Short mmCIF file of C-alpha atoms and ligand atoms in Angstrom, two decimals:
data_model
loop_
_atom_site.label_atom_id
_atom_site.label_comp_id
_atom_site.label_asym_id
_atom_site.label_seq_id
_atom_site.Cartn_x
_atom_site.Cartn_y
_atom_site.Cartn_z
CA UNK A 1 0.00 0.00 0.00
CA UNK A 2 1.57 3.25 -1.08
CA UNK A 3 0.58 6.18 1.03
CA UNK A 4 1.42 9.80 1.24
CA UNK A 5 3.81 9.06 4.05
CA UNK A 6 5.39 5.92 2.68
CA UNK A 7 9.12 6.50 3.18
CA UNK A 8 10.15 3.41 1.26
CA UNK A 9 10.95 4.01 -2.33
CA UNK A 10 13.10 1.93 -4.57
CA UNK A 11 16.06 4.17 -5.18
CA UNK A 12 17.48 4.77 -1.68
CA UNK A 13 16.72 1.19 -0.75
CA UNK A 14 18.77 0.02 -3.67
CA UNK A 15 21.55 2.23 -2.41
CA UNK A 16 21.34 0.58 0.97
CA UNK A 17 21.38 -2.85 -0.56
CA UNK A 18 24.42 -1.95 -2.58
CA UNK A 19 26.07 -0.76 0.62
CA UNK A 20 25.16 -4.03 2.31
CA UNK A 21 26.36 -6.08 -0.65
CA UNK A 22 29.76 -4.40 -0.60
CA UNK A 23 30.36 -5.51 2.98
CA UNK A 24 32.07 -8.88 3.48
CA UNK A 25 29.67 -11.83 3.85
CA UNK A 26 28.72 -12.82 7.38
CA UNK A 27 25.99 -12.11 9.86
CA UNK A 28 26.65 -8.38 9.84
CA UNK A 29 25.51 -8.08 6.24
CA UNK A 30 21.89 -8.41 7.37
CA UNK A 31 22.08 -5.21 9.42
CA UNK A 32 20.36 -2.86 7.03
CA UNK A 33 18.51 -5.36 4.93
CA UNK A 34 17.01 -7.42 7.75
CA UNK A 35 13.30 -7.91 7.38
CA UNK A 36 12.85 -8.03 11.13
CA UNK A 37 12.65 -4.27 10.93
CA UNK A 38 9.25 -3.50 9.56
CA UNK A 39 6.26 -1.32 10.04
CA UNK A 40 4.62 -4.19 11.90
CA UNK A 41 7.45 -4.33 14.45
CA UNK A 42 7.66 -0.56 14.81
CA UNK A 43 3.91 -0.23 15.35
CA UNK A 44 3.83 -3.12 17.84
CA UNK A 45 6.66 -1.70 19.95
CA UNK A 46 5.31 1.81 19.48
CA UNK A 47 1.99 0.75 20.93
CA UNK A 48 3.59 -0.43 24.17
CA UNK A 49 5.85 2.60 24.25
CA UNK A 50 2.77 4.75 23.75
CA UNK A 51 1.15 3.14 26.80
CA UNK A 52 4.27 3.91 28.88
CA UNK A 53 4.39 7.51 27.66
CA UNK A 54 0.70 8.02 28.34
CA UNK A 55 0.91 6.56 31.86
CA UNK A 56 4.06 8.56 32.63
CA UNK A 57 2.50 11.73 31.25
CA UNK A 58 -0.80 11.44 33.13
CA UNK A 59 0.78 10.41 36.42
CA UNK A 60 3.32 13.20 35.95
CA UNK A 61 0.48 15.68 35.62
CA UNK A 62 -0.95 14.33 38.89
CA UNK A 63 2.40 14.87 40.56
CA UNK A 64 2.63 18.48 39.40
CA UNK A 65 -0.93 19.05 40.45
CA UNK A 66 -0.06 17.71 43.92
CA UNK A 67 2.90 20.06 44.17
CA UNK A 68 1.13 23.11 42.74
CA UNK A 69 0.73 25.69 45.50
CA UNK A 70 -2.31 27.28 43.88
CA UNK A 71 -4.09 24.71 41.71
CA UNK A 72 -7.30 25.47 39.83
CA UNK A 73 -8.90 22.35 41.35
CA UNK A 74 -7.82 21.42 44.90
CA UNK A 75 -5.69 18.26 45.11
CA UNK A 76 -7.75 15.55 46.86
CA UNK A 77 -6.81 14.14 50.27
CA UNK A 78 -8.17 10.68 49.38
CA UNK A 79 -7.34 7.95 48.67
CA UNK A 80 -4.45 8.31 51.09
CA UNK A 81 -2.32 6.06 48.85
CA UNK A 82 -3.26 7.89 45.64
CA UNK A 83 0.00 9.77 45.25
CA UNK A 84 1.96 6.69 46.18
CA UNK A 85 0.31 4.65 43.41
CA UNK A 86 0.52 7.36 40.74
CA UNK A 87 4.19 8.03 41.52
CA UNK A 88 4.96 4.30 41.52
CA UNK A 89 3.29 4.00 38.11
CA UNK A 90 5.16 7.05 36.85
CA UNK A 91 8.47 5.57 37.84
CA UNK A 92 7.64 2.09 36.48
CA UNK A 93 6.34 3.48 33.18
CA UNK A 94 9.45 5.61 32.71
CA UNK A 95 11.77 2.70 33.44
CA UNK A 96 9.75 0.30 31.25
CA UNK A 97 10.02 2.77 28.37
CA UNK A 98 13.83 2.51 28.24
CA UNK A 99 14.17 -0.91 26.49
CA UNK A 100 11.12 -0.26 24.32
CA UNK A 101 12.53 3.07 23.21
CA UNK A 102 15.81 1.39 22.27
CA UNK A 103 14.06 -1.38 20.30
CA UNK A 104 11.91 1.16 18.51
CA UNK A 105 14.87 3.34 17.61
CA UNK A 106 16.72 0.26 16.37
CA UNK A 107 13.71 -0.70 14.27
CA UNK A 108 13.53 2.60 12.45
CA UNK A 109 16.96 4.13 12.31
CA UNK A 110 17.87 2.96 8.77
CA UNK A 111 14.87 4.88 7.56
CA UNK A 112 16.55 8.10 8.58
CA UNK A 113 18.91 7.55 5.68
CA UNK A 114 16.10 6.93 3.26
CA UNK A 115 14.62 9.77 1.24
CA UNK A 116 11.09 10.83 1.81
CA UNK A 117 8.45 10.22 -0.81
CA UNK A 118 4.87 11.28 -1.02
CA UNK A 119 2.15 12.38 -3.31
CA UNK A 120 1.42 15.93 -4.30
CA UNK A 121 3.57 18.89 -5.15
CA UNK A 122 7.03 19.68 -3.93
CA UNK A 123 5.77 22.05 -1.25
CA UNK A 124 3.45 19.43 0.24
CA UNK A 125 6.19 16.81 0.24
CA UNK A 126 8.62 19.21 1.85
CA UNK A 127 6.09 20.07 4.56
CA UNK A 128 5.39 16.40 5.25
CA UNK A 129 9.10 15.64 5.34
CA UNK A 130 9.70 18.43 7.81
CA UNK A 131 6.78 17.30 9.98
CA UNK A 132 7.85 13.67 9.87
CA UNK A 133 11.54 14.18 10.51
CA UNK A 134 11.04 17.18 12.79
CA UNK A 135 8.52 15.45 15.04
CA UNK A 136 10.73 12.36 15.23
CA UNK A 137 13.79 14.43 16.06
CA UNK A 138 11.95 16.27 18.85
CA UNK A 139 10.26 13.10 20.09
CA UNK A 140 13.46 11.08 20.22
CA UNK A 141 15.44 13.90 21.82
CA UNK A 142 12.83 14.69 24.49
CA UNK A 143 12.15 11.00 25.25
CA UNK A 144 15.84 10.31 25.79
CA UNK A 145 16.32 13.42 27.93
CA UNK A 146 13.14 12.74 29.96
CA UNK A 147 14.10 9.16 30.71
CA UNK A 148 17.72 10.06 31.43
CA UNK A 149 17.07 12.96 33.81
CA UNK A 150 14.19 11.03 35.40
CA UNK A 151 16.47 8.12 36.23
CA UNK A 152 19.22 10.48 37.36
CA UNK A 153 16.74 12.23 39.62
CA UNK A 154 15.85 8.92 41.30
CA UNK A 155 19.51 8.47 42.15
CA UNK A 156 19.93 12.03 43.47
CA UNK A 157 22.42 12.80 40.77
CA UNK A 158 21.93 16.37 39.53
CA UNK A 159 24.85 17.33 37.30
CA UNK A 160 22.85 20.24 35.93
CA UNK A 161 21.89 23.76 36.86
CA UNK A 162 18.21 23.77 35.89
CA UNK A 163 15.25 22.95 38.15
CA UNK A 164 14.47 19.31 37.58
CA UNK A 165 10.74 19.53 38.17
CA UNK A 166 9.98 22.42 35.82
CA UNK A 167 12.26 21.08 33.09
CA UNK A 168 10.76 17.59 33.31
CA UNK A 169 7.28 19.14 33.18
CA UNK A 170 7.95 21.47 30.24
CA UNK A 171 9.69 18.72 28.23
CA UNK A 172 6.74 16.40 28.87
CA UNK A 173 4.47 18.78 26.99
CA UNK A 174 6.99 19.15 24.16
CA UNK A 175 7.29 15.37 23.99
CA UNK A 176 3.55 14.79 23.91
CA UNK A 177 3.11 17.53 21.30
CA UNK A 178 5.74 15.87 19.08
CA UNK A 179 4.05 12.51 19.68
CA UNK A 180 0.70 13.85 18.48
CA UNK A 181 2.29 15.24 15.29
CA UNK A 182 4.22 11.99 14.80
CA UNK A 183 1.07 9.87 15.18
CA UNK A 184 -0.79 12.17 12.80
CA UNK A 185 1.88 11.88 10.10
CA UNK A 186 2.22 8.12 10.59
CA UNK A 187 -1.49 7.38 10.88
CA UNK A 188 -1.81 5.66 7.48
CA UNK A 189 1.03 3.25 8.30
CA UNK A 190 -0.22 2.66 11.83
CA UNK A 191 -3.72 1.95 10.57
CA UNK A 192 -2.31 -0.41 7.95
CA UNK A 193 -0.65 -2.70 10.45
CA UNK A 194 -2.49 -2.07 13.73
CA UNK A 195 -4.48 -5.26 14.26
CA UNK A 196 -2.61 -7.49 11.86
CA UNK A 197 -0.81 -10.64 12.86
CA UNK A 198 2.88 -10.86 12.20
CA UNK A 199 3.22 -11.31 8.45
CA UNK A 200 5.15 -14.44 7.37
CA UNK A 201 8.67 -13.73 6.10
CA UNK A 202 8.70 -12.48 2.56
CA UNK A 203 4.98 -11.95 2.53
CA UNK A 204 4.72 -8.66 4.31
CA UNK A 205 2.70 -6.33 2.13
CA UNK A 206 4.63 -3.52 3.84
CA UNK A 207 7.87 -4.71 2.41
CA UNK A 208 9.09 -3.05 -0.73
CA UNK A 209 8.66 -5.32 -3.69
CA UNK A 210 12.32 -5.13 -4.58
CA UNK A 211 13.70 -6.05 -1.19
CA UNK A 212 13.41 -9.80 -0.72
CA UNK A 213 13.84 -10.93 -4.29
CA UNK A 214 17.60 -10.99 -4.70
CA UNK A 215 20.87 -9.94 -3.16
CA UNK A 216 22.16 -10.53 0.31
CA UNK A 217 18.91 -11.60 1.91
CA UNK A 218 17.96 -14.10 -0.73
CA UNK A 219 21.46 -15.51 -0.70
CA UNK A 220 21.38 -16.02 3.04
CA UNK A 221 17.92 -17.44 2.99
CA UNK A 222 18.94 -20.20 0.63
CA UNK A 223 21.64 -21.23 3.11
CA UNK A 224 18.97 -22.28 5.58
CA UNK A 225 18.00 -25.92 5.11
CA UNK A 226 14.35 -25.26 5.96
CA UNK A 227 14.26 -22.16 3.83
CA UNK A 228 13.59 -19.89 6.81
CA UNK A 229 15.35 -16.60 7.36
CA UNK A 230 18.30 -16.60 9.75
CA UNK A 231 17.06 -13.68 11.86
CA UNK A 232 14.79 -13.78 14.89
CA UNK A 233 11.14 -13.37 14.16
CA UNK A 234 9.63 -9.97 14.67
CA UNK A 235 7.38 -11.40 17.32
CA UNK A 236 10.51 -12.53 19.16
CA UNK A 237 11.95 -9.01 18.99
CA UNK A 238 8.74 -7.50 20.40
CA UNK A 239 8.73 -10.22 23.05
CA UNK A 240 12.34 -9.52 23.98
CA UNK A 241 11.59 -5.81 24.27
CA UNK A 242 8.61 -6.44 26.55
CA UNK A 243 10.55 -8.95 28.60
CA UNK A 244 13.37 -6.46 29.08
CA UNK A 245 10.85 -3.86 30.19
CA UNK A 246 9.32 -6.26 32.67
CA UNK A 247 12.79 -7.14 33.93
CA UNK A 248 13.90 -3.55 34.53
CA UNK A 249 10.61 -2.80 36.27
CA UNK A 250 11.03 -5.84 38.55
CA UNK A 251 14.63 -4.85 39.23
CA UNK A 252 13.62 -1.39 40.42
CA UNK A 253 9.97 -1.36 41.54
CA UNK A 254 10.78 -2.77 44.97
CA UNK A 255 11.52 0.80 45.98
CA UNK A 256 7.80 1.30 46.05
CA UNK A 257 6.25 -2.22 46.05
CA UNK A 258 7.36 -3.98 49.26
CA UNK A 259 6.67 -7.45 47.78
CA UNK A 260 9.37 -6.85 45.14
CA UNK A 261 12.06 -5.66 47.53
CA UNK A 262 14.05 -8.89 47.42
CA UNK A 263 14.28 -8.90 43.61
CA UNK A 264 14.75 -5.18 43.07
CA UNK A 265 18.51 -5.14 43.17
CA UNK A 266 18.65 -1.79 41.43
CA UNK A 267 15.91 -0.08 43.41
CA UNK A 268 16.95 3.36 44.63
CA UNK A 269 15.79 2.63 48.17
CA UNK A 270 15.83 -0.74 49.85
CA UNK A 271 12.84 0.08 52.00
CA UNK A 272 15.09 -0.17 55.02
CA UNK A 273 15.88 2.70 57.26
CA UNK A 274 15.44 3.75 60.85
CA UNK A 275 12.06 2.61 62.13
CA UNK A 276 11.40 0.72 58.89
CA UNK A 277 11.17 3.77 56.64
CA UNK A 278 13.95 4.95 54.30
CA UNK A 279 15.67 8.30 54.70
CA UNK A 280 16.23 10.78 51.93
CA UNK A 281 17.88 13.63 53.77
CA UNK A 282 19.49 12.88 57.09
CA UNK A 283 19.46 15.40 59.93
CA UNK A 284 23.18 15.78 59.46
CA UNK A 285 22.85 16.48 55.74
CA UNK A 286 20.16 19.06 56.52
CA UNK A 287 22.38 20.54 59.24
CA UNK A 288 19.61 20.46 61.86
CA UNK A 289 21.01 18.04 64.44
CA UNK A 290 21.67 20.74 67.05
CA UNK A 291 18.35 22.55 66.58
CA UNK A 292 16.35 19.29 66.51
CA UNK A 293 17.92 17.83 69.65
CA UNK A 294 17.89 21.07 71.66
CA UNK A 295 16.13 20.25 74.99
CA UNK A 296 14.59 23.74 74.91
CA UNK A 297 12.75 22.95 71.65
CA UNK A 298 9.30 24.40 71.18
CA UNK A 299 6.85 24.26 68.27
CA UNK A 300 5.52 27.72 67.46
CA UNK A 301 1.90 28.09 66.37
CA UNK A 302 0.84 31.41 64.91
CA UNK A 303 -2.72 32.35 63.92
CA UNK A 304 -5.37 35.06 63.96
CA UNK A 305 -5.67 35.01 67.76
CA UNK A 306 -1.95 35.05 68.52
CA UNK A 307 0.97 32.73 69.18
CA UNK A 308 1.41 29.58 71.24
CA UNK A 309 4.62 27.67 71.97
CA UNK A 310 4.49 23.98 72.84
CA UNK A 311 7.38 21.94 74.16
CA UNK A 312 7.90 18.28 73.22
CA UNK A 313 6.30 17.22 76.50
CA UNK A 314 3.29 19.47 75.97
CA UNK A 315 2.82 18.08 72.45
CA UNK A 316 2.93 14.54 73.83
CA UNK A 317 0.40 15.44 76.52
CA UNK A 318 -2.19 16.44 73.92
CA UNK A 319 -4.65 13.86 72.45
CA UNK A 320 -2.64 11.50 70.25
CA UNK A 321 -3.97 10.06 66.98
CA UNK A 322 -2.50 7.37 64.77
CA UNK A 323 -2.70 7.01 61.01
CA UNK A 324 -1.18 4.55 58.56
CA UNK A 325 0.16 6.81 55.81
CA UNK A 326 2.84 6.47 53.15
CA UNK A 327 5.80 8.66 52.44
CA UNK A 328 5.77 8.75 48.65
CA UNK A 329 8.78 10.45 47.17
CA UNK A 330 8.84 11.87 43.65
CA UNK A 331 12.08 9.98 43.20
CA UNK A 332 10.19 6.73 42.83
CA UNK A 333 10.30 5.22 46.28
CA UNK A 334 7.61 4.98 48.92
CA UNK A 335 7.06 3.35 52.27
CA UNK A 336 4.17 3.12 54.63
CA UNK A 337 4.33 3.75 58.36
CA UNK A 338 2.11 4.12 61.38
CA UNK A 339 2.43 7.71 62.46
CA UNK A 340 1.24 9.00 65.81
CA UNK A 341 0.91 12.58 66.93
CA UNK A 342 -1.34 15.60 67.28
CA UNK A 343 -3.87 16.64 64.64
CA UNK A 344 -2.88 19.80 62.77
CA UNK A 345 -6.50 20.91 63.14
CA UNK A 346 -6.37 20.69 66.93
CA UNK A 347 -3.11 22.62 67.04
CA UNK A 348 -4.38 25.38 64.77
CA UNK A 349 -7.53 25.62 66.93
CA UNK A 350 -5.26 26.90 69.74
CA UNK A 351 -4.54 30.04 67.68
CA UNK A 352 -7.88 30.44 65.90
CA UNK A 353 -6.43 29.14 62.64
CA UNK A 354 -8.85 26.36 61.72
CA UNK A 355 -10.12 26.43 58.14
CA UNK A 356 -7.19 28.35 56.69
CA UNK A 357 -4.16 27.32 54.68
CA UNK A 358 -1.19 26.63 56.96
CA UNK A 359 2.44 27.49 56.23
CA UNK A 360 4.72 24.76 57.54
CA UNK A 361 8.26 25.84 58.40
CA UNK A 362 11.20 23.58 59.23
CA UNK A 363 14.08 24.10 61.61
CA UNK A 364 16.25 23.38 58.58
CA UNK A 365 17.60 26.70 57.40
CA UNK A 366 18.47 26.10 53.79
CA UNK A 367 17.21 23.69 51.17
CA UNK A 368 14.22 23.47 48.84
CA UNK A 369 11.78 21.84 51.29
CA UNK A 370 12.19 24.00 54.36
CA UNK A 371 8.82 25.74 53.98
CA UNK A 372 5.67 24.20 52.49
CA UNK A 373 2.00 25.09 52.20
CA UNK A 374 -0.71 22.86 53.67
CA UNK A 375 -3.96 23.77 51.86
CA UNK A 376 -7.02 24.45 54.02
CA UNK A 377 -8.77 21.16 53.23
CA UNK A 378 -5.59 19.26 54.19
CA UNK A 379 -5.15 21.31 57.37
CA UNK A 380 -8.63 20.35 58.68
CA UNK A 381 -8.29 16.69 57.68
CA UNK A 382 -8.31 14.38 60.72
CA UNK A 383 -5.41 12.41 59.19
CA UNK A 384 -3.11 15.42 58.90
CA UNK A 385 -0.76 15.07 61.87
CA UNK A 386 2.18 16.66 63.52
CA UNK A 387 3.78 13.27 64.00
CA UNK A 388 5.86 12.57 67.10
CA UNK A 389 6.14 8.81 66.70
CA UNK A 390 6.72 6.35 63.86
CA UNK A 391 5.84 2.66 64.13
CA UNK A 392 5.46 2.92 67.89
CA UNK A 393 8.75 4.68 68.63
CA UNK A 394 9.64 8.30 69.14
CA UNK A 395 10.70 9.71 65.74
CA UNK A 396 14.37 9.22 64.99
CA UNK A 397 16.23 12.44 64.35
CA UNK A 398 16.52 11.53 60.66
CA UNK A 399 12.75 11.13 60.41
CA UNK A 400 12.15 14.64 61.68
CA UNK A 401 12.47 14.53 65.49
CA UNK A 402 11.00 16.14 67.49
CA UNK A 403 8.02 16.65 65.16
CA UNK A 404 7.24 16.29 61.48
CA UNK A 405 4.26 16.83 59.25
CA UNK A 406 2.47 13.83 57.77
CA UNK A 407 -0.69 14.25 55.71
CA UNK A 408 -2.75 11.90 53.50
CA UNK A 409 -2.14 11.73 49.72
CA UNK A 410 0.60 14.34 49.92
CA UNK A 411 3.80 14.30 47.86
CA UNK A 412 6.78 13.22 49.99
CA UNK A 413 8.67 16.44 49.35
CA UNK A 414 5.92 18.31 51.19
CA UNK A 415 5.96 16.10 54.30
CA UNK A 416 8.16 18.57 56.16
CA UNK A 417 10.54 17.28 58.82
CA UNK A 418 11.93 18.98 61.95
CA UNK A 419 9.00 21.37 62.37
CA UNK A 420 9.77 24.83 63.73
CA UNK A 421 6.37 26.44 63.29
CA UNK A 422 2.89 26.24 61.80
CA UNK A 423 1.35 29.53 60.87
CA UNK A 424 -1.71 31.00 59.26
CA UNK A 425 -0.93 34.12 57.24
CA UNK A 426 -3.05 36.92 58.69
N1 MTE B 1 12.92 19.72 56.35
C1 MTE B 1 12.90 18.80 55.37
N2 MTE B 1 11.81 18.04 55.20
C2 MTE B 1 11.77 17.11 54.23
C3 MTE B 1 12.87 16.89 53.37
C4 MTE B 1 14.00 17.72 53.56
O1 MTE B 1 15.01 17.60 52.85
N3 MTE B 1 14.00 18.63 54.58
N4 MTE B 1 12.80 15.95 52.38
C5 MTE B 1 11.46 15.63 51.91
C6 MTE B 1 11.40 14.52 51.00
S1 MTE B 1 12.05 14.74 49.43
C7 MTE B 1 10.77 13.35 51.30
S2 MTE B 1 10.53 12.15 50.15
C8 MTE B 1 10.24 13.13 52.66
C9 MTE B 1 10.71 11.83 53.22
O2 MTE B 1 12.06 11.85 53.37
P1 MTE B 1 12.75 11.03 54.53
O3 MTE B 1 12.52 9.58 54.20
O4 MTE B 1 14.18 11.39 54.39
O5 MTE B 1 12.13 11.40 55.80
O6 MTE B 1 10.61 14.14 53.54
C10 MTE B 1 10.46 15.42 53.05
N5 MTE B 1 10.66 16.37 54.10
MO1 MO B 2 11.32 13.17 48.12
#
């Protein structure tokens, strides 16, 4: 089927075959002429890759929504594990995309050296060429950068100057825009091979008529006693790609799925840490050990009716509530714990601050997470706690001793440790 976007035309392919024929005989000669590469393979792998990109994109939007300080629609407080699940999916989808992206790039890269054909006048062909090649260039570049900086972010490796979150967010839109253009340009080919079974070798209607007849391929084929081609089947290549994706997900997802911890050798967090919960930033790294362990510590509450200071003992003397809530980090790890402490709502009631947004300030003096906003509907939630205990023990200093914030369905970065004060802006 010849379509407006059919990039296969006889002349450049003949050039490729001549190139292949000039190489010495041996397995390498099949590189550019292999019939494993085909629209069928590219569409199959592309479909799975598309699923990964869509999941990563949508869950990424959720994450930005959760971290937006002034969203159009308030971020929900339920389900309490919502952010944990969407971030886990985001991380798994991004990791799963890596092998699929490589297989897909492998399946199409010879086409980059093939001229572009199409129907219509020169201007139309030029426009289609620019759209096709341009969207692919942007899509490939953004996908590689997104996956690379995403993985680097999970390992706390930031060899760059830009803000990770905003860059990752902006590139996601560029990537999805390029994907939409790419799908639009490729629609005829995608439609042509969407639901089809793998075509038998040599009988793929997508294959150019001149390809299988003679030359290197035909010569190699005749060497096979059963007449089959010496390369793996396309189905096997798709299968290998999917298997690799599954493998890399299993090797890393234990950071967020406890059942996989033993097999996730490359997970960024083992799930172990003081009191059964991993640590991102230790008290020492945050330079708060002295302030956090000062016996004269008090938590300052500030609201419309004034200020109140509560010592550790006074906080522990107030009604204590427990909640099982996860810490779900944007870096792809999460862990659940039983947190015990005082409700934010009951604390803010002491200063007339119930029903308002609360600013949460850490004893930590510098760093990106030293001050966060707790929206009004989170601040009144009975599960939003100033936690004093984790899994039955007094918080360890690395978990935010003497007091930390823990709220339901809240991104980990906003679960502020080593609380200095809670205040309502008046
Ligand atoms: N003051 C302060 N609070 C903080 C952080 C921090 O660096 N400083 N890190 C945040 C991040 S990124 C996460 S995921 C959670 C959980 O980190 P932890 O496991 O190190 O406690 O704490 C959050 N609270
Ligand atoms: Mo985090």
